[in-house]
Amino acid sequence: MKKLTIAIDGFSSCGKSTLAKDLAKELNYIFVDSGAMYRGIAYYVLQNKLFINGEPDKITLINKLDEITLAFEYNPEKFESDLLLNGIIISNEIRKPEVAAIVSKIAVLKEVRTKLVKTQQKLGELGGIIMDGRDIGTVVFPFADIKFFVTADPTIRAERRYKELILKDPTLTLAAIKANLDERDFLDTTREISPLKKANDAIEIDNSNLSREAQLAFALKLIKQRTIGL
Ligand code: CDP
């Protein structure tokens, strides 16, 4: 069968990466978490203390973008890829609340998006890829073979993220996580450049009441239906 390009977009913490990883394993495709790359840039801002009046210093960041190299490297112990910032693994650091707090303010920047979209398109050149994010079906791979748009009830999304993060940081609260998801969804859907929106040809999956296995089975069935004869 032809090596497909599969795009998965959706709101914060709606299970996009879980679906993308499960599909990649099932189809033996490459999985790319584009959000990790935006988080990598946000981590660079924190690491280099690029702030003005408590907000990310966008001008200095834009001037330093050429000094930032992001790369994925497969880690056979974890059965998934690590993200490297200028050669250093930052996979754990990018999941921290400090990063989540600023990432969407950085993702609005045209220069940041141009740089990352170019890298993402290069990663997908040969097909056989599943990428998740906010603008994959609309901007990165507008001609993707299959596009999914994943949604879930905002309270359920916050509870899922809380369960995931509380294991690492017991000081976190559900209310703080919900506030961060709401803020990011607002910034991501209202920004001028590449806002999060469902592509016209995307298939919507509301996984509020779907198990991980049911979500995977549903997506696989649709992929098979759509690719008969390809
Ligand atoms: O894991 P979660 O759904 O919370 O977010 P993520 O996929 O790690 O993405 C973090 C942030 O990066 C998002 O809230 C967006 O602001 C930004 N992002 C983006 O603008 N475009 C993408 N293709 C992926 C992420």
mmCIF file of N, CA and C and ligand atoms in Angstrom, residues 9-17 33-36 38-39 94-95 100 103-105 107-108 113 120 132-136 140 161 164 180-181 184-185 187-188 191 194, ligand 1:
data_model
loop_
_atom_site.group_PDB
_atom_site.id
_atom_site.type_symbol
_atom_site.label_atom_id
_atom_site.label_comp_id
_atom_site.label_asym_id
_atom_site.label_seq_id
_atom_site.Cartn_x
_atom_site.Cartn_y
_atom_site.Cartn_z
ATOM 1 N N ASP A 9 -5.188 17.006 13.951
ATOM 2 C CA ASP A 9 -5.231 18.294 14.644
ATOM 3 C C ASP A 9 -6.299 18.269 15.718
ATOM 4 N N GLY A 10 -6.202 19.237 16.617
ATOM 5 C CA GLY A 10 -7.242 19.333 17.635
ATOM 6 C C GLY A 10 -6.816 20.205 18.790
ATOM 7 N N PHE A 11 -7.728 20.323 19.752
ATOM 8 C CA PHE A 11 -7.515 21.191 20.912
ATOM 9 C C PHE A 11 -6.458 20.616 21.853
ATOM 10 N N SER A 12 -6.069 21.454 22.829
ATOM 11 C CA SER A 12 -5.043 21.020 23.790
ATOM 12 C C SER A 12 -5.528 19.811 24.581
ATOM 13 N N SER A 13 -4.612 18.863 24.720
ATOM 14 C CA SER A 13 -4.859 17.693 25.563
ATOM 15 C C SER A 13 -6.131 16.919 25.203
ATOM 16 N N CYS A 14 -6.342 16.704 23.906
ATOM 17 C CA CYS A 14 -7.538 15.948 23.527
ATOM 18 C C CYS A 14 -7.172 14.537 23.063
ATOM 19 N N GLY A 15 -5.925 14.139 23.276
ATOM 20 C CA GLY A 15 -5.537 12.776 22.923
ATOM 21 C C GLY A 15 -5.015 12.620 21.505
ATOM 22 N N LYS A 16 -4.609 13.724 20.896
ATOM 23 C CA LYS A 16 -4.077 13.652 19.515
ATOM 24 C C LYS A 16 -2.816 12.803 19.451
ATOM 25 N N SER A 17 -1.893 13.084 20.377
ATOM 26 C CA SER A 17 -0.608 12.362 20.337
ATOM 27 C C SER A 17 -0.797 10.886 20.648
ATOM 28 N N ASP A 33 5.373 14.698 16.788
ATOM 29 C CA ASP A 33 4.579 15.557 17.663
ATOM 30 C C ASP A 33 5.027 16.998 17.405
ATOM 31 N N SER A 34 4.267 17.714 16.551
ATOM 32 C CA SER A 34 4.719 19.070 16.186
ATOM 33 C C SER A 34 4.646 20.014 17.386
ATOM 34 N N GLY A 35 3.727 19.735 18.318
ATOM 35 C CA GLY A 35 3.617 20.581 19.516
ATOM 36 C C GLY A 35 4.898 20.549 20.337
ATOM 37 N N ALA A 36 5.590 19.399 20.314
ATOM 38 C CA ALA A 36 6.852 19.286 21.065
ATOM 39 C C ALA A 36 7.851 20.318 20.547
ATOM 40 N N TYR A 38 7.155 23.338 19.207
ATOM 41 C CA TYR A 38 6.803 24.667 19.739
ATOM 42 C C TYR A 38 7.188 24.740 21.219
ATOM 43 N N ARG A 39 6.978 23.637 21.924
ATOM 44 C CA ARG A 39 7.380 23.597 23.329
ATOM 45 C C ARG A 39 8.912 23.740 23.450
ATOM 46 N N ILE A 94 10.129 19.871 28.408
ATOM 47 C CA ILE A 94 9.071 20.548 27.635
ATOM 48 C C ILE A 94 7.661 20.241 28.127
ATOM 49 N N ARG A 95 7.521 19.270 29.020
ATOM 50 C CA ARG A 95 6.182 18.931 29.532
ATOM 51 C C ARG A 95 5.838 19.739 30.775
ATOM 52 N N ALA A 100 4.199 25.104 29.283
ATOM 53 C CA ALA A 100 2.795 25.193 28.835
ATOM 54 C C ALA A 100 2.262 26.620 28.997
ATOM 55 N N VAL A 103 3.950 28.669 25.841
ATOM 56 C CA VAL A 103 4.133 28.140 24.474
ATOM 57 C C VAL A 103 3.186 28.768 23.442
ATOM 58 N N SER A 104 1.944 28.984 23.798
ATOM 59 C CA SER A 104 1.005 29.498 22.789
ATOM 60 C C SER A 104 1.255 30.967 22.465
ATOM 61 N N LYS A 105 1.951 31.664 23.382
ATOM 62 C CA LYS A 105 2.297 33.067 23.093
ATOM 63 C C LYS A 105 3.438 33.117 22.076
ATOM 64 N N ALA A 107 3.884 30.536 19.856
ATOM 65 C CA ALA A 107 3.383 29.895 18.629
ATOM 66 C C ALA A 107 2.615 30.867 17.728
ATOM 67 N N VAL A 108 2.346 32.093 18.211
ATOM 68 C CA VAL A 108 1.662 33.072 17.348
ATOM 69 C C VAL A 108 2.651 33.719 16.367
ATOM 70 N N ARG A 113 6.758 30.019 13.307
ATOM 71 C CA ARG A 113 5.952 29.058 12.556
ATOM 72 C C ARG A 113 6.619 28.718 11.217
ATOM 73 N N GLN A 120 8.969 20.541 9.605
ATOM 74 C CA GLN A 120 7.926 19.506 9.621
ATOM 75 C C GLN A 120 7.666 18.979 8.213
ATOM 76 N N ASP A 132 0.898 15.223 14.501
ATOM 77 C CA ASP A 132 -0.224 15.861 15.183
ATOM 78 C C ASP A 132 0.127 17.284 15.592
ATOM 79 N N GLY A 133 -0.915 18.126 15.680
ATOM 80 C CA GLY A 133 -0.684 19.523 16.035
ATOM 81 C C GLY A 133 -1.944 20.354 15.916
ATOM 82 N N ARG A 134 -1.777 21.576 15.399
ATOM 83 C CA ARG A 134 -2.916 22.491 15.277
ATOM 84 C C ARG A 134 -3.181 22.876 13.822
ATOM 85 N N ASP A 135 -2.112 22.845 13.006
ATOM 86 C CA ASP A 135 -2.218 23.335 11.620
ATOM 87 C C ASP A 135 -1.691 22.301 10.637
ATOM 88 N N ILE A 136 -1.725 21.044 11.016
ATOM 89 C CA ILE A 136 -1.107 20.028 10.153
ATOM 90 C C ILE A 136 -1.951 19.800 8.892
ATOM 91 N N VAL A 140 0.585 22.562 7.160
ATOM 92 C CA VAL A 140 1.813 21.758 6.984
ATOM 93 C C VAL A 140 1.625 20.732 5.857
ATOM 94 N N ARG A 161 -5.285 15.495 31.538
ATOM 95 C CA ARG A 161 -3.954 16.113 31.669
ATOM 96 C C ARG A 161 -3.525 16.149 33.138
ATOM 97 N N GLU A 164 -2.166 12.884 34.220
ATOM 98 C CA GLU A 164 -0.858 12.654 33.590
ATOM 99 C C GLU A 164 0.238 13.421 34.348
ATOM 100 N N ASN A 180 -5.041 26.749 32.006
ATOM 101 C CA ASN A 180 -4.007 26.752 30.960
ATOM 102 C C ASN A 180 -4.559 26.216 29.632
ATOM 103 N N LEU A 181 -5.331 25.133 29.701
ATOM 104 C CA LEU A 181 -5.890 24.566 28.457
ATOM 105 C C LEU A 181 -6.837 25.577 27.807
ATOM 106 N N ARG A 184 -4.781 28.379 26.213
ATOM 107 C CA ARG A 184 -4.110 27.948 24.981
ATOM 108 C C ARG A 184 -5.107 27.736 23.841
ATOM 109 N N ASP A 185 -6.261 27.137 24.160
ATOM 110 C CA ASP A 185 -7.280 26.944 23.112
ATOM 111 C C ASP A 185 -7.707 28.292 22.545
ATOM 112 N N LEU A 187 -5.937 31.199 22.535
ATOM 113 C CA LEU A 187 -4.858 31.776 21.720
ATOM 114 C C LEU A 187 -4.697 31.012 20.403
ATOM 115 N N ASP A 188 -4.789 29.690 20.472
ATOM 116 C CA ASP A 188 -4.563 28.866 19.266
ATOM 117 C C ASP A 188 -5.668 29.051 18.217
ATOM 118 N N ARG A 191 -5.525 33.184 16.865
ATOM 119 C CA ARG A 191 -4.332 33.849 16.319
ATOM 120 C C ARG A 191 -4.507 34.100 14.812
ATOM 121 N N SER A 194 -2.155 30.785 10.830
ATOM 122 C CA SER A 194 -2.437 29.357 10.998
ATOM 123 C C SER A 194 -3.220 29.037 12.272
HETATM 124 O O1 CDP B 1 -0.139 18.332 24.297
HETATM 125 P P1 CDP B 1 -1.030 19.523 24.101
HETATM 126 O O2 CDP B 1 -2.241 19.196 23.280
HETATM 127 O O3 CDP B 1 -1.366 20.191 25.383
HETATM 128 O O4 CDP B 1 -0.220 20.637 23.298
HETATM 129 P P2 CDP B 1 0.950 20.448 22.245
HETATM 130 O O5 CDP B 1 0.472 19.650 21.072
HETATM 131 O O6 CDP B 1 2.156 19.988 22.954
HETATM 132 O O7 CDP B 1 1.172 21.946 21.713
HETATM 133 C C1 CDP B 1 1.609 22.977 22.557
HETATM 134 C C2 CDP B 1 1.258 24.310 21.927
HETATM 135 O O8 CDP B 1 2.037 24.495 20.744
HETATM 136 C C3 CDP B 1 -0.181 24.522 21.481
HETATM 137 O O9 CDP B 1 -1.043 24.963 22.504
HETATM 138 C C4 CDP B 1 -0.030 25.542 20.370
HETATM 139 O O10 CDP B 1 0.031 26.851 20.889
HETATM 140 C C5 CDP B 1 1.321 25.219 19.767
HETATM 141 N N1 CDP B 1 1.222 24.426 18.532
HETATM 142 C C6 CDP B 1 0.970 25.086 17.340
HETATM 143 O O11 CDP B 1 0.748 26.296 17.344
HETATM 144 N N2 CDP B 1 0.957 24.402 16.165
HETATM 145 C C7 CDP B 1 1.173 23.087 16.136
HETATM 146 N N3 CDP B 1 1.187 22.455 14.961
HETATM 147 C C8 CDP B 1 1.396 22.386 17.330
HETATM 148 C C9 CDP B 1 1.393 23.076 18.524
#
